Coordinates of C-alpha atoms in Angstrom, one line a residue:
Chain A
M754 CA 113.9 29.6 50.8
A755 CA 117.3 29.2 49.2
E756 CA 120.3 30.8 50.9
M757 CA 121.2 34.2 49.5
K758 CA 124.8 34.7 48.4
N759 CA 126.6 37.7 47.1
Y760 CA 127.7 37.4 43.5
T761 CA 130.9 38.9 42.1
F762 CA 131.4 39.4 38.4
N763 CA 133.3 41.5 35.8
F764 CA 131.8 44.5 34.1
G765 CA 134.1 45.0 31.1
P766 CA 136.8 45.4 30.0
Q767 CA 134.9 44.8 26.8
H768 CA 131.5 46.1 27.8
P769 CA 130.1 48.7 25.4
A770 CA 129.0 50.9 28.3
A771 CA 132.4 50.8 30.0
H772 CA 133.5 53.8 27.8
G773 CA 136.7 52.2 26.7
V774 CA 138.6 49.6 28.7
L775 CA 137.4 49.6 32.3
R776 CA 137.3 46.4 34.2
L777 CA 134.8 47.0 37.0
I778 CA 134.6 44.2 39.6
L779 CA 131.0 44.3 40.9
E780 CA 129.8 42.5 44.0
V781 CA 126.0 42.4 43.9
E782 CA 123.4 41.1 46.3
G783 CA 120.5 40.4 44.1
E784 CA 120.5 43.5 41.9
V785 CA 121.9 45.8 44.5
V786 CA 125.6 46.7 44.1
K787 CA 127.5 46.1 47.3
S788 CA 130.9 47.2 46.0
A789 CA 132.4 48.3 42.8
D790 CA 136.2 48.1 42.3
P791 CA 137.5 49.6 39.1
H792 CA 140.6 48.0 37.7
I793 CA 142.3 50.4 35.3
G794 CA 145.5 50.6 33.4
L795 CA 144.5 48.6 30.3
L796 CA 145.3 51.7 28.2
H797 CA 148.4 52.7 30.1
R798 CA 151.0 53.9 27.6
A799 CA 153.4 55.6 30.0
T800 CA 152.8 58.9 28.3
E801 CA 154.6 60.7 31.1
K802 CA 157.7 58.5 30.9
L803 CA 157.7 58.8 27.1
A804 CA 157.5 62.6 27.4
E805 CA 160.7 62.5 29.5
T806 CA 162.6 61.1 26.6
K807 CA 161.4 63.6 23.9
P808 CA 162.1 67.3 23.4
Y809 CA 159.4 69.6 24.7
L810 CA 157.8 70.3 21.3
N811 CA 157.5 66.6 20.4
N812 CA 155.3 65.9 23.4
V813 CA 152.5 68.2 22.3
G814 CA 151.2 65.3 20.1
Y815 CA 151.1 63.0 23.1
M816 CA 148.8 65.4 24.9
D817 CA 146.1 64.9 22.2
R818 CA 146.1 61.3 22.8
L819 CA 145.4 61.6 26.5
D820 CA 141.8 62.6 26.6
Y821 CA 141.1 61.8 23.0
V822 CA 137.7 63.6 22.9
S823 CA 139.1 67.0 24.1
M824 CA 142.4 67.1 22.3
M825 CA 143.1 70.8 22.2
C826 CA 142.4 71.4 25.9
N827 CA 145.1 68.9 26.8
E828 CA 147.5 70.7 24.6
H829 CA 146.6 74.0 26.2
G830 CA 147.5 72.7 29.7
Y831 CA 150.8 71.4 28.5
C832 CA 151.7 74.6 26.6
R833 CA 150.7 76.7 29.6
A834 CA 153.1 74.8 31.8
I835 CA 155.9 75.3 29.4
E836 CA 155.0 79.0 29.0
Q837 CA 155.1 79.5 32.7
L838 CA 158.4 77.8 33.1
G839 CA 160.0 79.6 30.1
H840 CA 158.2 82.9 30.7
I841 CA 157.0 82.9 27.2
E842 CA 154.5 85.6 26.1
V843 CA 151.6 84.5 23.9
P844 CA 150.2 87.0 21.5
K845 CA 146.6 88.1 22.0
R846 CA 145.3 86.7 18.8
A847 CA 146.8 83.3 19.7
Q848 CA 145.1 83.5 23.1
Y849 CA 141.7 84.1 21.4
I850 CA 142.2 81.3 18.9
R851 CA 143.1 79.0 21.8
V852 CA 140.0 80.0 23.8
M853 CA 137.8 79.6 20.7
F854 CA 139.1 76.1 20.1
D855 CA 139.0 75.3 23.8
E856 CA 135.3 76.0 23.7
I857 CA 134.8 74.2 20.5
T858 CA 136.5 71.3 22.2
R859 CA 134.2 71.7 25.2
I860 CA 131.2 71.3 23.0
L861 CA 132.8 68.4 21.2
N862 CA 133.4 66.7 24.6
H863 CA 130.0 67.4 26.0
L864 CA 128.2 66.2 22.9
M865 CA 130.1 63.0 23.1
C866 CA 129.3 62.7 26.8
I867 CA 125.6 63.4 26.5
G868 CA 125.2 61.3 23.4
A869 CA 127.0 58.4 24.9
S870 CA 125.3 58.5 28.2
A871 CA 121.9 58.6 26.5
L872 CA 122.9 55.7 24.3
D873 CA 124.0 53.8 27.4
L874 CA 120.5 54.4 28.9
G875 CA 118.8 53.3 25.7
A876 CA 118.1 56.5 23.8
M877 CA 119.7 55.9 20.5
S878 CA 118.6 59.1 18.7
V879 CA 120.4 61.6 20.9
F880 CA 123.7 60.1 20.0
L881 CA 122.9 60.6 16.3
Y882 CA 121.8 64.1 16.9
C883 CA 125.0 64.9 18.8
F884 CA 127.2 63.4 16.2
R885 CA 125.6 65.6 13.5
E886 CA 127.0 68.7 15.3
R887 CA 130.3 67.0 16.3
E888 CA 131.0 66.4 12.6
D889 CA 130.9 70.2 11.9
L890 CA 133.2 70.9 14.8
I891 CA 135.6 68.2 13.9
D892 CA 135.7 69.8 10.4
C893 CA 136.9 73.0 12.1
Y894 CA 139.7 71.0 13.7
E895 CA 140.6 69.6 10.3
A896 CA 140.4 73.0 8.6
V897 CA 142.8 74.6 11.1
S898 CA 145.2 71.7 11.7
G899 CA 144.8 69.2 9.0
S900 CA 143.8 66.5 11.4
R901 CA 140.3 65.6 12.6
M902 CA 141.2 64.5 16.0
H903 CA 144.8 64.6 17.1
A904 CA 145.4 68.2 16.0
K905 CA 148.7 69.1 17.6
Y906 CA 147.7 72.7 16.9
Y907 CA 148.9 74.6 20.0
R908 CA 152.5 75.4 20.4
P909 CA 154.4 76.8 23.3
G910 CA 154.1 80.5 22.5
G911 CA 151.0 80.4 20.4
V912 CA 149.3 78.2 17.8
A913 CA 150.8 76.5 14.8
R914 CA 149.2 78.6 12.1
D915 CA 146.6 81.3 11.6
L916 CA 142.9 80.5 10.8
P917 CA 142.5 79.5 7.2
E918 CA 140.8 82.0 4.8
V919 CA 139.1 79.2 3.0
M920 CA 136.9 76.5 4.5
P921 CA 137.5 73.1 2.7
I922 CA 134.4 72.0 0.8
Y923 CA 133.1 68.6 -0.2
R924 CA 134.2 67.7 -3.8
K925 CA 132.2 65.7 -6.4
E926 CA 134.4 62.6 -5.9
E927 CA 133.6 62.5 -2.2
M928 CA 129.9 63.3 -2.5
P929 CA 128.5 62.5 -5.9
S930 CA 124.9 63.7 -5.3
D931 CA 124.7 67.3 -6.4
R932 CA 121.8 68.2 -4.1
R933 CA 123.4 66.7 -1.1
R934 CA 126.7 68.4 -1.9
T935 CA 125.1 71.8 -2.3
R936 CA 123.4 71.3 1.1
F937 CA 126.6 70.4 2.8
N938 CA 128.7 73.1 1.1
H939 CA 126.4 76.1 1.5
N940 CA 128.0 77.3 4.7
R941 CA 131.5 76.4 3.7
Q942 CA 131.8 79.0 1.0
G943 CA 133.7 81.6 3.2
S944 CA 136.5 81.4 5.7
L945 CA 136.7 79.2 8.8
L946 CA 135.4 82.0 10.9
D947 CA 132.3 82.3 8.7
F948 CA 131.7 78.6 9.1
I949 CA 132.1 78.8 12.9
Q950 CA 129.8 81.8 13.0
D951 CA 127.2 79.9 11.1
F952 CA 127.6 77.0 13.5
T953 CA 127.1 79.3 16.6
E954 CA 123.9 80.6 15.0
R955 CA 122.5 77.1 14.5
F956 CA 123.8 75.5 17.6
P957 CA 121.4 76.8 20.3
A958 CA 118.5 75.3 18.4
C959 CA 120.3 72.0 18.3
V960 CA 120.8 72.1 22.1
D961 CA 117.0 72.7 22.3
E962 CA 116.6 69.5 20.3
Y963 CA 118.7 67.4 22.7
E964 CA 116.8 68.9 25.6
T965 CA 113.5 68.0 23.9
L966 CA 114.7 64.5 23.7
L967 CA 116.0 64.2 27.3
T968 CA 115.4 67.0 29.8
D969 CA 111.7 66.2 30.5
N970 CA 111.9 62.7 29.2
R971 CA 110.3 60.5 31.8
I972 CA 112.6 57.5 31.3
W973 CA 115.7 59.7 31.3
R974 CA 114.6 61.3 34.6
Q975 CA 113.8 58.0 36.2
R976 CA 117.2 56.7 35.3
T977 CA 119.2 59.8 36.4
V978 CA 117.4 61.8 39.1
N979 CA 118.8 61.0 42.6
V980 CA 121.2 58.5 41.1
G981 CA 124.9 58.7 42.2
V982 CA 124.4 61.7 44.5
V983 CA 127.6 63.4 45.8
D984 CA 127.1 66.3 48.1
A985 CA 129.3 69.4 47.9
Q986 CA 131.6 68.6 50.8
R987 CA 132.2 65.0 49.7
A988 CA 132.8 66.2 46.1
L989 CA 135.6 68.5 47.3
D990 CA 137.1 65.8 49.5
L991 CA 137.1 63.3 46.6
G992 CA 139.0 65.8 44.4
F993 CA 136.1 66.4 42.0
T994 CA 136.5 69.2 39.5
G995 CA 134.6 70.6 36.5
P996 CA 131.0 69.8 35.7
T997 CA 131.0 66.9 38.2
L998 CA 131.9 69.3 41.1
R999 CA 129.7 72.1 39.8
A1000 CA 126.7 69.7 39.6
S1001 CA 127.2 69.3 43.4
G1002 CA 126.6 73.0 43.9
V1003 CA 130.2 74.3 44.2
S1004 CA 130.7 77.3 42.0
W1005 CA 134.3 76.7 40.9
D1006 CA 135.5 77.1 37.4
L1007 CA 139.1 77.9 36.6
R1008 CA 138.0 80.1 33.7
K1009 CA 136.4 82.4 36.2
T1010 CA 138.4 81.9 39.4
Q1011 CA 141.9 81.7 37.9
P1012 CA 141.4 83.2 34.5
Y1013 CA 144.0 82.2 31.9
A1014 CA 144.4 83.1 28.3
V1015 CA 141.6 85.8 27.7
Y1016 CA 138.7 84.3 29.7
D1017 CA 138.7 87.5 31.8
E1018 CA 137.7 89.5 28.8
L1019 CA 134.8 87.3 27.8
D1020 CA 131.2 87.3 29.0
F1021 CA 129.8 83.9 30.1
E1022 CA 128.2 82.3 33.1
V1023 CA 129.0 79.2 35.1
P1024 CA 126.0 76.9 35.7
I1025 CA 125.9 74.9 38.9
G1026 CA 123.6 72.1 40.1
R1027 CA 121.9 71.6 43.4
V1028 CA 121.7 67.9 44.2
G1029 CA 124.8 66.4 42.6
D1030 CA 123.1 63.5 40.9
C1031 CA 123.5 62.2 37.3
Y1032 CA 120.6 64.5 36.2
D1033 CA 122.3 67.6 37.5
R1034 CA 125.6 66.7 35.8
Y1035 CA 123.6 66.4 32.6
L1036 CA 121.9 69.8 33.0
V1037 CA 125.2 71.4 33.9
R1038 CA 126.8 70.1 30.7
I1039 CA 123.8 71.2 28.6
E1040 CA 124.1 74.8 30.0
E1041 CA 127.9 74.8 29.5
M1042 CA 127.4 74.0 25.9
R1043 CA 125.2 77.1 25.6
Q1044 CA 127.7 79.2 27.4
S1045 CA 130.6 77.9 25.3
N1046 CA 128.6 78.9 22.2
R1047 CA 128.4 82.4 23.6
I1048 CA 132.2 82.4 24.1
I1049 CA 132.8 81.2 20.6
Q1050 CA 130.7 84.0 19.2
Q1051 CA 132.6 86.6 21.1
C1052 CA 135.9 85.1 20.0
V1053 CA 134.8 85.1 16.3
D1054 CA 133.9 88.8 16.6
W1055 CA 137.2 89.6 18.1
L1056 CA 139.2 87.5 15.7
R1057 CA 137.5 89.1 12.7
Q1058 CA 138.6 92.6 13.8
N1059 CA 142.0 91.9 15.1
P1060 CA 144.6 90.4 12.8
G1061 CA 148.0 89.9 14.2
P1062 CA 150.8 87.5 15.1
I1063 CA 149.8 84.0 16.3
L1064 CA 153.2 83.0 17.7
S1065 CA 155.6 84.6 20.0
D1066 CA 158.6 86.1 18.2
D1067 CA 161.2 84.5 20.5
G1068 CA 163.6 82.9 18.1
K1069 CA 165.0 80.6 20.7
I1070 CA 161.7 78.8 21.2
I1071 CA 159.6 79.5 18.1
K1072 CA 160.5 78.1 14.7
P1073 CA 161.3 80.8 12.2
K1074 CA 159.2 81.5 9.2
R1075 CA 160.1 79.5 6.1
A1076 CA 160.6 82.7 4.1
D1077 CA 163.0 84.1 6.6
M1078 CA 165.1 81.0 6.6
K1079 CA 165.9 81.5 2.9
L1080 CA 167.4 85.0 3.6
D1081 CA 168.4 85.2 7.2
M1082 CA 171.4 83.1 8.5
E1083 CA 170.2 83.4 12.1
A1084 CA 166.7 82.1 11.3
M1085 CA 168.3 79.1 9.6
I1086 CA 170.5 78.4 12.6
H1087 CA 167.5 78.7 14.9
H1088 CA 165.5 76.3 12.7
F1089 CA 168.4 73.8 12.8
K1090 CA 168.8 74.0 16.5
L1091 CA 165.1 73.8 17.2
Y1092 CA 164.6 70.7 15.1
T1093 CA 167.7 68.8 16.0
E1094 CA 167.9 69.6 19.7
G1095 CA 164.8 71.6 20.7
F1096 CA 164.8 74.3 23.2
C1097 CA 166.0 74.2 26.8
L1098 CA 163.9 75.6 29.6
P1099 CA 165.3 77.0 32.8
E1100 CA 165.5 74.8 35.8
G1101 CA 162.4 74.9 37.9
E1102 CA 158.9 73.6 38.3
A1103 CA 155.5 74.7 36.9
Y1104 CA 151.9 73.6 37.1
G1105 CA 149.8 74.6 34.2
A1106 CA 146.1 74.1 34.8
V1107 CA 143.2 74.6 32.5
E1108 CA 139.4 74.1 32.8
H1109 CA 139.2 71.1 30.7
P1110 CA 135.7 69.9 29.7
K1111 CA 135.9 67.2 32.3
G1112 CA 137.4 69.2 35.1
E1113 CA 140.8 70.5 36.0
F1114 CA 143.5 69.3 33.7
G1115 CA 146.9 70.1 35.1
V1116 CA 150.4 69.5 33.8
Y1117 CA 153.2 69.5 36.5
L1118 CA 156.5 70.0 34.8
V1119 CA 159.9 69.6 36.4
S1120 CA 162.9 70.9 34.4
D1121 CA 166.5 70.5 35.2
G1122 CA 167.5 72.9 32.4
A1123 CA 167.6 70.3 29.7
N1124 CA 165.9 70.1 26.3
K1125 CA 163.5 67.4 27.6
P1126 CA 161.3 67.6 30.6
Y1127 CA 162.7 65.9 33.7
R1128 CA 159.3 64.9 34.9
V1129 CA 155.8 65.4 33.5
K1130 CA 152.8 64.6 35.6
V1131 CA 149.4 64.9 34.1
R1132 CA 146.6 65.6 36.5
A1133 CA 143.8 63.9 34.6
A1134 CA 140.4 65.4 35.2
G1135 CA 138.6 62.1 35.2
F1136 CA 141.0 60.2 37.5
P1137 CA 139.5 61.3 40.8
H1138 CA 136.0 60.9 39.4
L1139 CA 136.6 57.3 38.5
A1140 CA 138.3 56.7 41.9
A1141 CA 135.0 57.6 43.5
M1142 CA 133.1 55.2 41.4
G1143 CA 132.9 52.5 44.1
E1144 CA 131.5 55.0 46.6
M1145 CA 129.0 56.4 44.2
C1146 CA 127.7 53.0 43.1
E1147 CA 127.3 51.4 46.5
G1148 CA 123.7 50.7 47.3
H1149 CA 122.4 51.4 43.8
M1150 CA 120.9 49.0 41.4
L1151 CA 123.1 47.3 38.8
S1152 CA 121.6 49.3 36.0
D1153 CA 122.5 52.5 37.7
V1154 CA 126.2 51.7 37.5
V1155 CA 126.0 52.5 33.8
A1156 CA 124.1 55.7 34.4
I1157 CA 126.7 56.8 37.0
L1158 CA 129.7 55.8 34.9
S1159 CA 128.5 57.7 31.8
S1160 CA 127.5 60.8 33.9
I1161 CA 131.1 61.2 35.2
D1162 CA 132.4 61.3 31.6
I1163 CA 135.2 58.8 31.6
V1164 CA 137.8 58.6 28.9
F1165 CA 140.5 56.1 29.5
G1166 CA 143.2 57.9 27.4
E1167 CA 143.6 60.4 30.2
I1168 CA 142.9 58.2 33.2
D1169 CA 145.4 55.5 32.2
R1170 CA 147.7 57.9 30.5
Chain B
M479 CA 150.1 92.5 43.4
M480 CA 149.7 88.8 43.1
A481 CA 153.0 88.3 44.9
D482 CA 151.8 90.3 47.9
V483 CA 148.7 88.2 48.2
L484 CA 150.8 85.1 48.0
N485 CA 153.2 86.5 50.6
D486 CA 150.3 86.9 53.0
Y487 CA 149.3 83.3 52.6
A488 CA 152.8 82.2 53.0
Q489 CA 153.0 84.1 56.2
R490 CA 149.7 82.5 57.3
I491 CA 151.0 79.0 56.6
Y492 CA 154.2 79.8 58.4
Q493 CA 152.1 80.9 61.4
V494 CA 150.0 77.7 61.6
C495 CA 153.0 75.4 60.9
P496 CA 155.8 77.1 62.9
D497 CA 158.1 74.1 62.7
L498 CA 158.5 74.4 59.0
K499 CA 160.3 76.9 56.8
K500 CA 158.2 79.6 55.3
P501 CA 156.8 78.7 51.9
T502 CA 158.5 80.2 48.9
I503 CA 156.8 81.5 45.8
D504 CA 157.7 79.9 42.4
N505 CA 155.8 80.6 39.2
G506 CA 152.8 81.8 41.1
I507 CA 152.5 78.8 43.4
L508 CA 153.5 78.5 47.0
N509 CA 156.1 75.8 47.7
L510 CA 156.4 74.2 51.1
N511 CA 158.8 71.5 52.2
V512 CA 157.5 69.1 54.8
P513 CA 159.6 66.4 56.6
A514 CA 157.9 63.0 56.1
D515 CA 157.4 62.5 59.9
Q516 CA 155.3 65.6 60.2
W517 CA 153.4 65.3 57.0
V518 CA 150.1 63.9 58.3
D519 CA 149.9 66.5 61.1
V520 CA 150.8 69.3 58.7
A521 CA 148.2 68.0 56.2
Q522 CA 145.5 68.1 58.8
T523 CA 146.4 71.6 59.8
L524 CA 146.5 72.8 56.2
K525 CA 143.1 71.3 55.4
T526 CA 141.3 72.6 58.5
D527 CA 143.0 76.0 59.0
S528 CA 140.3 78.6 59.2
G529 CA 142.4 81.4 57.5
C530 CA 143.4 79.5 54.4
P531 CA 142.0 76.0 54.2
F532 CA 143.3 73.8 51.5
E533 CA 140.0 71.8 51.0
Q534 CA 141.1 70.0 47.9
L535 CA 144.0 67.8 46.9
S536 CA 144.5 68.4 43.2
D537 CA 147.3 66.1 42.5
L538 CA 149.9 63.9 44.1
C539 CA 152.9 62.4 42.3
V540 CA 156.4 61.3 42.9
V541 CA 159.6 62.7 41.3
D542 CA 162.6 60.4 41.1
Y543 CA 165.7 62.6 41.3
L544 CA 168.2 59.9 40.3
T545 CA 169.4 61.4 37.1
Y546 CA 168.6 65.1 37.8
G547 CA 171.0 67.3 35.8
A548 CA 172.6 64.4 34.0
V549 CA 173.1 64.8 30.2
E550 CA 173.6 62.3 27.4
W551 CA 175.6 64.5 25.2
D552 CA 178.3 66.8 26.5
T553 CA 178.1 69.8 24.3
Q554 CA 181.7 71.0 25.1
T555 CA 183.7 68.1 23.9
R556 CA 181.5 66.6 21.2
T557 CA 181.7 69.6 18.9
A558 CA 185.2 68.6 18.0
E559 CA 184.3 64.9 17.5
G560 CA 181.6 65.5 14.9
F561 CA 177.9 65.0 14.8
S562 CA 177.1 61.4 15.5
R563 CA 174.2 62.3 17.6
A564 CA 172.7 58.9 18.2
V565 CA 173.8 58.1 21.7
T566 CA 173.3 55.4 24.1
P567 CA 170.9 56.2 27.0
L568 CA 172.3 57.1 30.4
T569 CA 174.0 54.2 32.0
R570 CA 174.2 53.7 35.7
A571 CA 177.7 55.0 36.0
Q572 CA 176.8 58.4 34.6
Q573 CA 173.8 58.8 36.9
M574 CA 174.3 61.4 39.5
P575 CA 172.0 61.3 42.5
S576 CA 171.9 64.6 44.3
P577 CA 173.4 64.0 47.7
S578 CA 171.5 66.8 49.4
T579 CA 168.0 65.4 49.1
S580 CA 166.6 61.9 49.1
R581 CA 166.0 60.2 45.8
F582 CA 162.2 60.1 45.8
Q583 CA 160.1 63.1 46.6
V584 CA 156.3 63.2 46.8
V585 CA 154.9 66.3 45.3
V586 CA 151.4 67.3 46.3
H587 CA 149.3 70.1 44.7
L588 CA 146.7 71.5 47.1
L589 CA 144.0 74.0 46.3
S590 CA 142.2 76.4 48.5
L591 CA 138.8 77.3 47.0
K592 CA 138.1 79.7 49.8
R593 CA 141.2 81.8 49.1
N594 CA 141.8 80.8 45.5
V595 CA 145.4 79.8 46.1
R596 CA 147.5 76.8 45.2
L597 CA 150.2 75.2 47.4
R598 CA 152.8 72.7 46.3
V599 CA 154.1 70.5 49.1
H600 CA 157.3 68.6 48.7
V601 CA 157.8 65.6 51.0
D602 CA 161.1 63.7 50.9
A603 CA 160.6 60.0 51.1
L604 CA 162.3 58.3 54.1
G605 CA 164.4 55.2 53.8
D606 CA 165.9 53.5 50.8
E607 CA 164.2 50.3 49.8
P608 CA 161.3 50.8 49.9
P609 CA 161.1 54.5 50.3
Q610 CA 158.3 55.5 52.6
V611 CA 156.0 58.4 53.1
P612 CA 152.9 58.5 55.4
S613 CA 149.6 58.4 53.6
V614 CA 147.2 61.3 53.7
T615 CA 144.1 59.4 52.6
S616 CA 142.6 60.0 56.0
V617 CA 142.9 63.8 55.4
W618 CA 142.0 64.0 51.7
P619 CA 140.2 60.9 50.4
A620 CA 141.2 61.9 46.9
A621 CA 144.7 60.8 47.8
N622 CA 143.7 57.2 47.7
W623 CA 144.2 56.5 44.0
Y624 CA 147.0 59.0 43.6
E625 CA 149.0 57.2 46.2
R626 CA 148.2 53.8 44.7
E627 CA 149.5 55.1 41.3
A628 CA 152.6 56.5 42.9
Y629 CA 153.3 53.2 44.7
D630 CA 152.8 51.3 41.4
L631 CA 155.0 53.5 39.3
F632 CA 157.7 54.4 41.7
G633 CA 157.5 51.9 44.5
V634 CA 157.1 54.5 47.2
V635 CA 155.2 52.9 50.1
F636 CA 152.5 55.1 51.7
E637 CA 152.2 54.0 55.3
G638 CA 148.7 53.9 56.6
H639 CA 147.1 53.6 53.1
P640 CA 144.0 51.3 53.4
D641 CA 144.4 49.5 50.2
L642 CA 147.9 49.9 48.6
R643 CA 147.5 47.8 45.5
R644 CA 149.0 48.4 42.0
L645 CA 146.8 50.5 39.9
L646 CA 148.0 51.0 36.3
T647 CA 150.4 48.2 35.5
D648 CA 149.5 44.7 34.5
Y649 CA 148.6 42.0 37.0
G650 CA 151.8 40.3 38.1
F651 CA 154.0 43.2 36.8
I652 CA 157.5 43.3 38.3
G653 CA 159.3 46.5 39.0
H654 CA 158.3 50.1 39.2
P655 CA 158.3 51.5 35.6
F656 CA 158.6 55.2 36.2
R657 CA 161.8 55.0 38.1
K658 CA 164.7 56.6 36.2
D659 CA 166.7 53.3 36.2
F660 CA 163.8 51.4 34.6
P661 CA 164.4 51.3 30.9
L662 CA 161.8 53.0 28.7
V663 CA 161.3 49.8 26.6
G664 CA 160.9 47.7 29.8
H665 CA 162.4 44.4 30.7
V666 CA 159.9 42.0 29.2
E667 CA 157.8 41.8 26.0
L668 CA 154.7 39.9 25.4
T669 CA 154.6 37.5 22.4
Y670 CA 152.2 34.8 21.2
D671 CA 153.7 31.3 21.5
A672 CA 152.1 29.1 18.9
S673 CA 153.3 25.9 20.5
Q674 CA 151.8 26.7 23.9
G675 CA 148.8 28.4 22.3
R676 CA 149.0 31.5 24.6
C677 CA 150.8 34.7 25.2
V678 CA 154.0 34.5 27.1
Y679 CA 156.5 37.0 28.5
Q680 CA 160.1 36.9 27.4
P681 CA 163.1 39.1 27.9
C682 CA 162.8 42.2 25.8
E683 CA 165.1 42.3 22.7
L684 CA 164.5 45.9 21.8
D685 CA 167.2 48.4 22.4
L686 CA 166.5 52.0 22.9
R687 CA 168.2 54.3 20.5
V688 CA 168.3 57.9 21.5
T689 CA 168.0 60.2 18.5
V690 CA 167.8 63.5 20.2
P691 CA 170.2 63.5 23.1
R692 CA 169.4 65.1 26.4
V693 CA 171.5 68.3 26.7
I694 CA 171.5 71.2 29.1
R695 CA 172.2 74.6 27.8
K696 CA 172.1 77.5 30.2
P697 CA 169.7 80.1 28.8
I698 CA 171.2 83.5 27.8
M699 CA 169.1 85.8 29.9
P700 CA 168.3 89.1 28.2
M701 CA 168.6 90.7 31.6
D702 CA 172.3 89.9 31.8
T703 CA 173.1 91.8 28.7
E704 CA 171.0 94.7 29.8
E705 CA 172.7 94.9 33.1
S706 CA 176.1 94.9 31.5
D707 CA 175.0 97.6 29.2
H708 CA 174.0 99.8 32.0
G709 CA 177.1 98.9 34.0

């Protein structure tokens, strides 16, 4: 018999299942993975260093580009750090809008994750189903911020603008077929909140559809059950957070344990898994989408009944209203100062953490009193998950690498930063 | 109410680590300063303490204090000179390292799930080139990649780390890009050389132009005016 030798090769950086630009150096013996060493940094843009050279407000846009499938949650983490440092009050309505969009973002992210992991394992149709709903939510992003992905909608002290009264509709130039246009426009006749409410009514049935395709699917189960198991203790040691930690059976969710914004006023549950394998991570995400849907419904109800300010009224931090600038000298000075120099935050340190769809997203901010942060450190949720990749893959078959990688929901924008 | 709870935990940490100063509370987080030579022992104690165990290491990063408090635009004199606000970035002469602490500080965020409390640990790096800090990978395995990243970006060497390789920068990268004396645009740029038929590095020709200068303005605290009113 021929002598057996271990074989080392590259997975990525251009592999379609590498979820971006991951170079994974795999050492295999036959088809069994002996070691997996991720080489990252191909998308490194030095966001944190760039942020040190820009006024605080200008950096919100960089946060979108970290985890580019859960944009607004990143902004929330950054704004929270600034608000802690500057002791800025956020109006209640802005808090509700933020929570609503955080949960919309969570659904966006989980749809992407589940769709992509199913695609990686050979189930094409789930991806198409997921993107059908993603499209509607991305439209909500567009309606509120003008941008489909990189919204830059949150501001330190609130959100950029109130929810629009009119939901944009498809025009004849964009969609010539009358029948098709009517079908697409029928739930866009009212305000953004009407559209979101319509979505929340439809969405549970959509989740049922994904579950029909996957949950009891024999192939899906064979590929994911007992693959990439991490027990609770190990998950904590490795720094896991979010769905990846909860799938291992640890009930830890910052929305419940350290409630921020208005999560303590909302009714929702935190699903946890038992085994900590890829299948549990999938189940946790499915249930989180249902819970997010519940939260969005509660936010819609509240926002309908409670109009009010959406930005703090601190003129030293928040830009004045355009109308005020025409009449009020002080408002004009504030506007000039804010857009030429920005605001200075008091000297100190803050750590703003949010329950991001992928786990704990934290922004550690050091200020020396200047108009730019002295140091920004982004605690990316996916970073410790990918760091554990080698350990999770060891001893598994080569094909399981793809299942594990997609189950920990990797996005390189935030890992490489 | 929250402060009382934090005070209790600060007291607890002070009890189990009697050699250290009692943790302070800042923006709802406990802050603890640990000398580098005690760091691994303290880390072990913090992780395994039955009263308030910090099971998880959330984050580890380095802060370079080289230009802390330095400004690019002195607000007092420039007002008379006019408003040419495009300034050159900080040069070495203007940089003011704080003499009281070391230049590099490792900042670790710990989380206790049992007690639902966060702790921020500051460890001053020892030595100059390279600055050194003991590694805590043996205590929290999560520290592995965080320390690799910190080594890559700041050049802080974590003694006892099993595999201290660069993590984020390119293969063969020279320097530590997040240090405050490393220019934002970098030292080299990558261009395609048609004669050689491949990409080559050459010295960077870009010059950084600062359009919004870094200024420090002391906030006018509403409390001050209130106090003077009452006074």
